[in-house]
mmCIF file of C-alpha atoms in Angstrom:
data_model
loop_
_atom_site.group_PDB
_atom_site.id
_atom_site.type_symbol
_atom_site.label_atom_id
_atom_site.label_comp_id
_atom_site.label_asym_id
_atom_site.label_seq_id
_atom_site.Cartn_x
_atom_site.Cartn_y
_atom_site.Cartn_z
ATOM 1 C CA UNK A 1 72.823 98.422 128.275
ATOM 2 C CA UNK A 2 75.948 97.823 126.191
ATOM 3 C CA UNK A 3 76.557 94.444 124.608
ATOM 4 C CA UNK A 4 79.656 92.853 126.095
ATOM 5 C CA UNK A 5 81.816 90.425 124.128
ATOM 6 C CA UNK A 6 84.879 88.843 125.723
ATOM 7 C CA UNK A 7 84.791 91.527 128.402
ATOM 8 C CA UNK A 8 84.690 94.368 125.859
ATOM 9 C CA UNK A 9 81.696 96.708 125.924
ATOM 10 C CA UNK A 10 80.431 97.519 122.445
ATOM 11 C CA UNK A 11 79.700 101.262 122.271
ATOM 12 C CA UNK A 12 75.960 101.931 122.238
ATOM 13 C CA UNK A 13 75.912 105.679 121.611
ATOM 14 C CA UNK A 14 73.718 107.017 118.838
ATOM 15 C CA UNK A 15 76.780 107.476 116.630
ATOM 16 C CA UNK A 16 77.925 103.905 117.231
ATOM 17 C CA UNK A 17 74.473 102.516 116.498
ATOM 18 C CA UNK A 18 74.189 104.546 113.304
ATOM 19 C CA UNK A 19 77.670 103.430 112.232
ATOM 20 C CA UNK A 20 76.608 99.820 112.746
ATOM 21 C CA UNK A 21 73.455 100.298 110.701
ATOM 22 C CA UNK A 22 75.334 102.007 107.887
ATOM 23 C CA UNK A 23 77.946 99.259 107.649
ATOM 24 C CA UNK A 24 75.355 96.487 107.863
ATOM 25 C CA UNK A 25 73.466 98.088 104.977
ATOM 26 C CA UNK A 26 76.543 98.826 102.864
ATOM 27 C CA UNK A 27 78.552 95.625 103.296
ATOM 28 C CA UNK A 28 78.055 91.882 103.618
ATOM 29 C CA UNK A 29 78.322 89.556 106.603
ATOM 30 C CA UNK A 30 82.032 88.976 105.967
ATOM 31 C CA UNK A 31 82.990 92.637 106.292
ATOM 32 C CA UNK A 32 80.519 93.317 109.101
ATOM 33 C CA UNK A 33 81.774 90.510 111.338
ATOM 34 C CA UNK A 34 85.398 91.279 110.463
ATOM 35 C CA UNK A 35 84.920 94.946 111.354
ATOM 36 C CA UNK A 36 83.321 94.153 114.688
ATOM 37 C CA UNK A 37 86.146 91.768 115.512
ATOM 38 C CA UNK A 38 88.674 94.463 114.601
ATOM 39 C CA UNK A 39 87.106 96.720 117.217
ATOM 40 C CA UNK A 40 87.150 94.013 119.878
ATOM 41 C CA UNK A 41 90.725 92.926 119.145
ATOM 42 C CA UNK A 42 91.796 96.572 119.105
ATOM 43 C CA UNK A 43 90.141 97.223 122.454
ATOM 44 C CA UNK A 44 91.734 94.108 123.950
ATOM 45 C CA UNK A 45 95.143 95.115 122.658
ATOM 46 C CA UNK A 46 94.570 98.568 124.101
ATOM 47 C CA UNK A 47 94.020 96.969 127.484
ATOM 48 C CA UNK A 48 97.101 94.786 127.037
ATOM 49 C CA UNK A 49 99.214 97.834 126.177
ATOM 50 C CA UNK A 50 97.821 100.021 128.932
ATOM 51 C CA UNK A 51 96.447 102.555 126.473
ATOM 52 C CA UNK A 52 93.634 104.978 127.205
ATOM 53 C CA UNK A 53 91.428 105.291 124.152
ATOM 54 C CA UNK A 54 88.080 106.653 123.013
ATOM 55 C CA UNK A 55 85.990 103.524 122.429
ATOM 56 C CA UNK A 56 83.496 105.337 120.200
ATOM 57 C CA UNK A 57 86.216 106.618 117.865
ATOM 58 C CA UNK A 58 87.892 103.223 117.794
ATOM 59 C CA UNK A 59 84.540 101.629 116.983
ATOM 60 C CA UNK A 60 83.801 103.955 114.083
ATOM 61 C CA UNK A 61 87.314 103.478 112.735
ATOM 62 C CA UNK A 62 86.961 99.716 112.905
ATOM 63 C CA UNK A 63 83.518 99.666 111.354
ATOM 64 C CA UNK A 64 84.423 101.908 108.400
ATOM 65 C CA UNK A 65 87.931 100.612 107.722
ATOM 66 C CA UNK A 66 86.944 98.313 104.823
ATOM 67 C CA UNK A 67 83.974 100.263 103.491
ATOM 68 C CA UNK A 68 86.111 101.340 100.524
ATOM 69 C CA UNK A 69 86.176 97.764 99.237
ATOM 70 C CA UNK A 70 82.479 97.893 98.381
ATOM 71 C CA UNK A 71 81.058 98.405 94.895
ATOM 72 C CA UNK A 72 80.385 102.166 94.898
ATOM 73 C CA UNK A 73 84.118 102.901 95.201
ATOM 74 C CA UNK A 74 85.725 100.272 92.977
ATOM 75 C CA UNK A 75 86.242 102.402 89.871
ATOM 76 C CA UNK A 76 87.301 105.708 91.377
ATOM 77 C CA UNK A 77 91.096 105.395 91.226
ATOM 78 C CA UNK A 78 91.535 106.141 94.928
ATOM 79 C CA UNK A 79 93.059 103.821 97.512
ATOM 80 C CA UNK A 80 90.268 101.947 99.268
ATOM 81 C CA UNK A 81 91.632 103.032 102.651
ATOM 82 C CA UNK A 82 91.061 106.674 101.719
ATOM 83 C CA UNK A 83 87.526 105.927 100.555
ATOM 84 C CA UNK A 84 86.635 104.510 103.959
ATOM 85 C CA UNK A 85 88.475 107.283 105.778
ATOM 86 C CA UNK A 86 86.669 110.000 103.836
ATOM 87 C CA UNK A 87 83.269 108.428 104.464
ATOM 88 C CA UNK A 88 83.962 108.021 108.173
ATOM 89 C CA UNK A 89 85.025 111.642 108.534
ATOM 90 C CA UNK A 90 81.954 112.812 106.639
ATOM 91 C CA UNK A 91 79.766 110.599 108.845
ATOM 92 C CA UNK A 92 81.260 111.981 112.074
ATOM 93 C CA UNK A 93 81.302 115.653 111.089
ATOM 94 C CA UNK A 94 77.685 115.454 109.931
ATOM 95 C CA UNK A 95 76.808 114.299 113.444
ATOM 96 C CA UNK A 96 78.552 117.126 115.234
ATOM 97 C CA UNK A 97 81.895 115.503 115.982
ATOM 98 C CA UNK A 98 84.660 118.108 115.932
ATOM 99 C CA UNK A 99 87.249 118.111 113.182
ATOM 100 C CA UNK A 100 90.111 116.962 115.389
ATOM 101 C CA UNK A 101 88.351 113.806 116.587
ATOM 102 C CA UNK A 102 87.167 113.097 113.056
ATOM 103 C CA UNK A 103 90.771 113.483 111.847
ATOM 104 C CA UNK A 104 91.911 110.774 114.263
ATOM 105 C CA UNK A 105 89.397 108.344 112.750
ATOM 106 C CA UNK A 106 90.391 109.385 109.234
ATOM 107 C CA UNK A 107 94.038 108.637 109.976
ATOM 108 C CA UNK A 108 93.181 105.354 111.703
ATOM 109 C CA UNK A 109 91.461 104.095 108.559
ATOM 110 C CA UNK A 110 93.810 105.637 106.001
ATOM 111 C CA UNK A 111 96.857 104.091 107.683
ATOM 112 C CA UNK A 112 95.514 100.697 108.677
ATOM 113 C CA UNK A 113 97.488 98.874 105.980
ATOM 114 C CA UNK A 114 100.698 100.793 106.692
ATOM 115 C CA UNK A 115 102.870 98.835 109.125
ATOM 116 C CA UNK A 116 104.514 100.406 112.172
ATOM 117 C CA UNK A 117 103.670 104.084 111.625
ATOM 118 C CA UNK A 118 100.271 103.841 113.407
ATOM 119 C CA UNK A 119 101.979 102.566 116.567
ATOM 120 C CA UNK A 120 103.580 106.009 116.994
ATOM 121 C CA UNK A 121 100.283 107.849 116.681
ATOM 122 C CA UNK A 122 97.108 108.335 118.733
ATOM 123 C CA UNK A 123 95.845 105.201 120.523
ATOM 124 C CA UNK A 124 92.759 104.913 118.335
ATOM 125 C CA UNK A 125 94.953 104.945 115.222
ATOM 126 C CA UNK A 126 97.322 102.346 116.653
ATOM 127 C CA UNK A 127 94.479 100.109 117.799
ATOM 128 C CA UNK A 128 92.538 99.993 114.538
ATOM 129 C CA UNK A 129 95.728 98.689 112.959
ATOM 130 C CA UNK A 130 96.304 96.294 115.866
ATOM 131 C CA UNK A 131 92.793 94.919 115.429
ATOM 132 C CA UNK A 132 93.252 94.451 111.698
ATOM 133 C CA UNK A 133 96.641 92.814 112.172
ATOM 134 C CA UNK A 134 95.283 90.336 114.694
ATOM 135 C CA UNK A 135 92.208 89.411 112.661
ATOM 136 C CA UNK A 136 93.810 89.215 109.220
ATOM 137 C CA UNK A 137 97.480 88.451 109.817
ATOM 138 C CA UNK A 138 97.417 86.784 113.209
ATOM 139 C CA UNK A 139 99.826 89.354 114.667
ATOM 140 C CA UNK A 140 99.151 89.372 118.408
ATOM 141 C CA UNK A 141 97.193 86.104 118.241
ATOM 142 C CA UNK A 142 98.783 84.874 121.471
ATOM 143 C CA UNK A 143 98.227 88.189 123.239
ATOM 144 C CA UNK A 144 94.678 87.025 123.952
ATOM 145 C CA UNK A 145 93.680 83.741 125.525
ATOM 146 C CA UNK A 146 92.079 80.799 123.738
ATOM 147 C CA UNK A 147 88.937 81.449 125.774
ATOM 148 C CA UNK A 148 88.819 85.094 124.730
ATOM 149 C CA UNK A 149 89.375 84.305 121.076
ATOM 150 C CA UNK A 150 86.644 81.689 121.260
ATOM 151 C CA UNK A 151 84.178 84.145 122.759
ATOM 152 C CA UNK A 152 84.872 86.742 120.074
ATOM 153 C CA UNK A 153 84.562 84.267 117.207
ATOM 154 C CA UNK A 154 81.393 82.808 118.700
ATOM 155 C CA UNK A 155 79.826 86.270 118.582
ATOM 156 C CA UNK A 156 81.285 87.160 115.179
ATOM 157 C CA UNK A 157 82.091 83.996 113.216
ATOM 158 C CA UNK A 158 84.820 83.745 110.605
ATOM 159 C CA UNK A 159 83.960 80.757 108.373
ATOM 160 C CA UNK A 160 86.547 80.249 105.607
ATOM 161 C CA UNK A 161 87.792 83.715 106.500
ATOM 162 C CA UNK A 162 91.263 83.614 104.966
ATOM 163 C CA UNK A 163 89.993 82.716 101.501
ATOM 164 C CA UNK A 164 86.965 84.997 101.650
ATOM 165 C CA UNK A 165 88.786 88.115 102.885
ATOM 166 C CA UNK A 166 91.434 87.719 100.184
ATOM 167 C CA UNK A 167 88.631 87.502 97.621
ATOM 168 C CA UNK A 168 87.034 90.628 99.092
ATOM 169 C CA UNK A 169 90.344 92.483 98.886
ATOM 170 C CA UNK A 170 90.815 91.463 95.270
ATOM 171 C CA UNK A 171 87.231 92.330 94.323
ATOM 172 C CA UNK A 172 87.605 95.744 95.923
ATOM 173 C CA UNK A 173 90.797 96.762 94.135
ATOM 174 C CA UNK A 174 91.174 94.722 90.953
ATOM 175 C CA UNK A 175 89.620 97.473 88.794
ATOM 176 C CA UNK A 176 91.980 100.119 90.221
ATOM 177 C CA UNK A 177 95.332 98.339 90.335
ATOM 178 C CA UNK A 178 97.411 101.527 90.308
ATOM 179 C CA UNK A 179 96.183 102.282 93.828
ATOM 180 C CA UNK A 180 98.165 99.330 95.192
ATOM 181 C CA UNK A 181 101.556 100.739 94.192
ATOM 182 C CA UNK A 182 103.765 100.748 97.263
ATOM 183 C CA UNK A 183 101.341 98.961 99.571
ATOM 184 C CA UNK A 184 100.552 95.424 100.667
ATOM 185 C CA UNK A 185 97.478 95.016 98.480
ATOM 186 C CA UNK A 186 99.730 94.617 95.448
ATOM 187 C CA UNK A 187 100.381 91.112 96.795
ATOM 188 C CA UNK A 188 96.672 90.355 96.506
ATOM 189 C CA UNK A 189 96.444 91.433 92.874
ATOM 190 C CA UNK A 190 99.625 89.579 91.995
ATOM 191 C CA UNK A 191 98.056 86.353 93.295
ATOM 192 C CA UNK A 192 94.439 86.715 92.185
ATOM 193 C CA UNK A 193 94.141 89.156 89.247
ATOM 194 C CA UNK A 194 95.157 87.731 85.879
ATOM 195 C CA UNK A 195 97.533 89.940 83.928
ATOM 196 C CA UNK A 196 98.494 92.181 86.822
ATOM 197 C CA UNK A 197 102.156 93.169 86.807
ATOM 198 C CA UNK A 198 103.466 94.745 89.993
ATOM 199 C CA UNK A 199 105.064 98.160 89.356
ATOM 200 C CA UNK A 200 108.713 98.377 90.340
ATOM 201 C CA UNK A 201 109.845 101.441 92.279
ATOM 202 C CA UNK A 202 113.395 101.267 90.934
ATOM 203 C CA UNK A 203 112.127 101.099 87.361
ATOM 204 C CA UNK A 204 109.862 104.084 87.977
ATOM 205 C CA UNK A 205 112.853 106.127 89.115
ATOM 206 C CA UNK A 206 115.075 104.961 86.272
ATOM 207 C CA UNK A 207 112.334 105.641 83.730
ATOM 208 C CA UNK A 208 111.454 109.114 84.966
ATOM 209 C CA UNK A 209 111.813 112.023 82.488
ATOM 210 C CA UNK A 210 114.831 113.439 84.325
ATOM 211 C CA UNK A 211 117.912 113.244 82.097
ATOM 212 C CA UNK A 212 120.538 112.741 84.773
#
């Protein structure tokens, strides 16, 4: 029988269970609980918005979305979102999920730090972002009741979450600062990584090798 948190059934398929095990092994309690909350918030926002979505795909997207912050990926020069997206697609395809469904999960993870665009895409893509936005930024906080929020946090606690998630973001990207150009994680490095200087898009254009 599925576990139910705040009225949301946690997928209990083999793929969902294996995704949970993989993330529990690869990450810490902070990322695990955050990822589970992202799924629940995303599912609740899906209900609020009247969206029909594949809960298993949403779950895998939520669980893998911050995998790229972990140690094995921190020196590879790739955006952490792409790391998680690539691993999720590999995970799904290796378990017989067709390429189109795996692509939806890839896009959900790859775009989860890109505002607005996911809302115009498949529900699972939109809802991974919605879950992240609610848990990290508080966007949509009042779309769910105090009772519902309490039930979710009771199941997946968030002690000192704001400070700890910012530290996790910085730890995951500080050795590959170029990957933050043009995205919100540059704000994290600017605050927490000594010596980081945010690239300027205008200066990049003006300093390009074109003569005119």
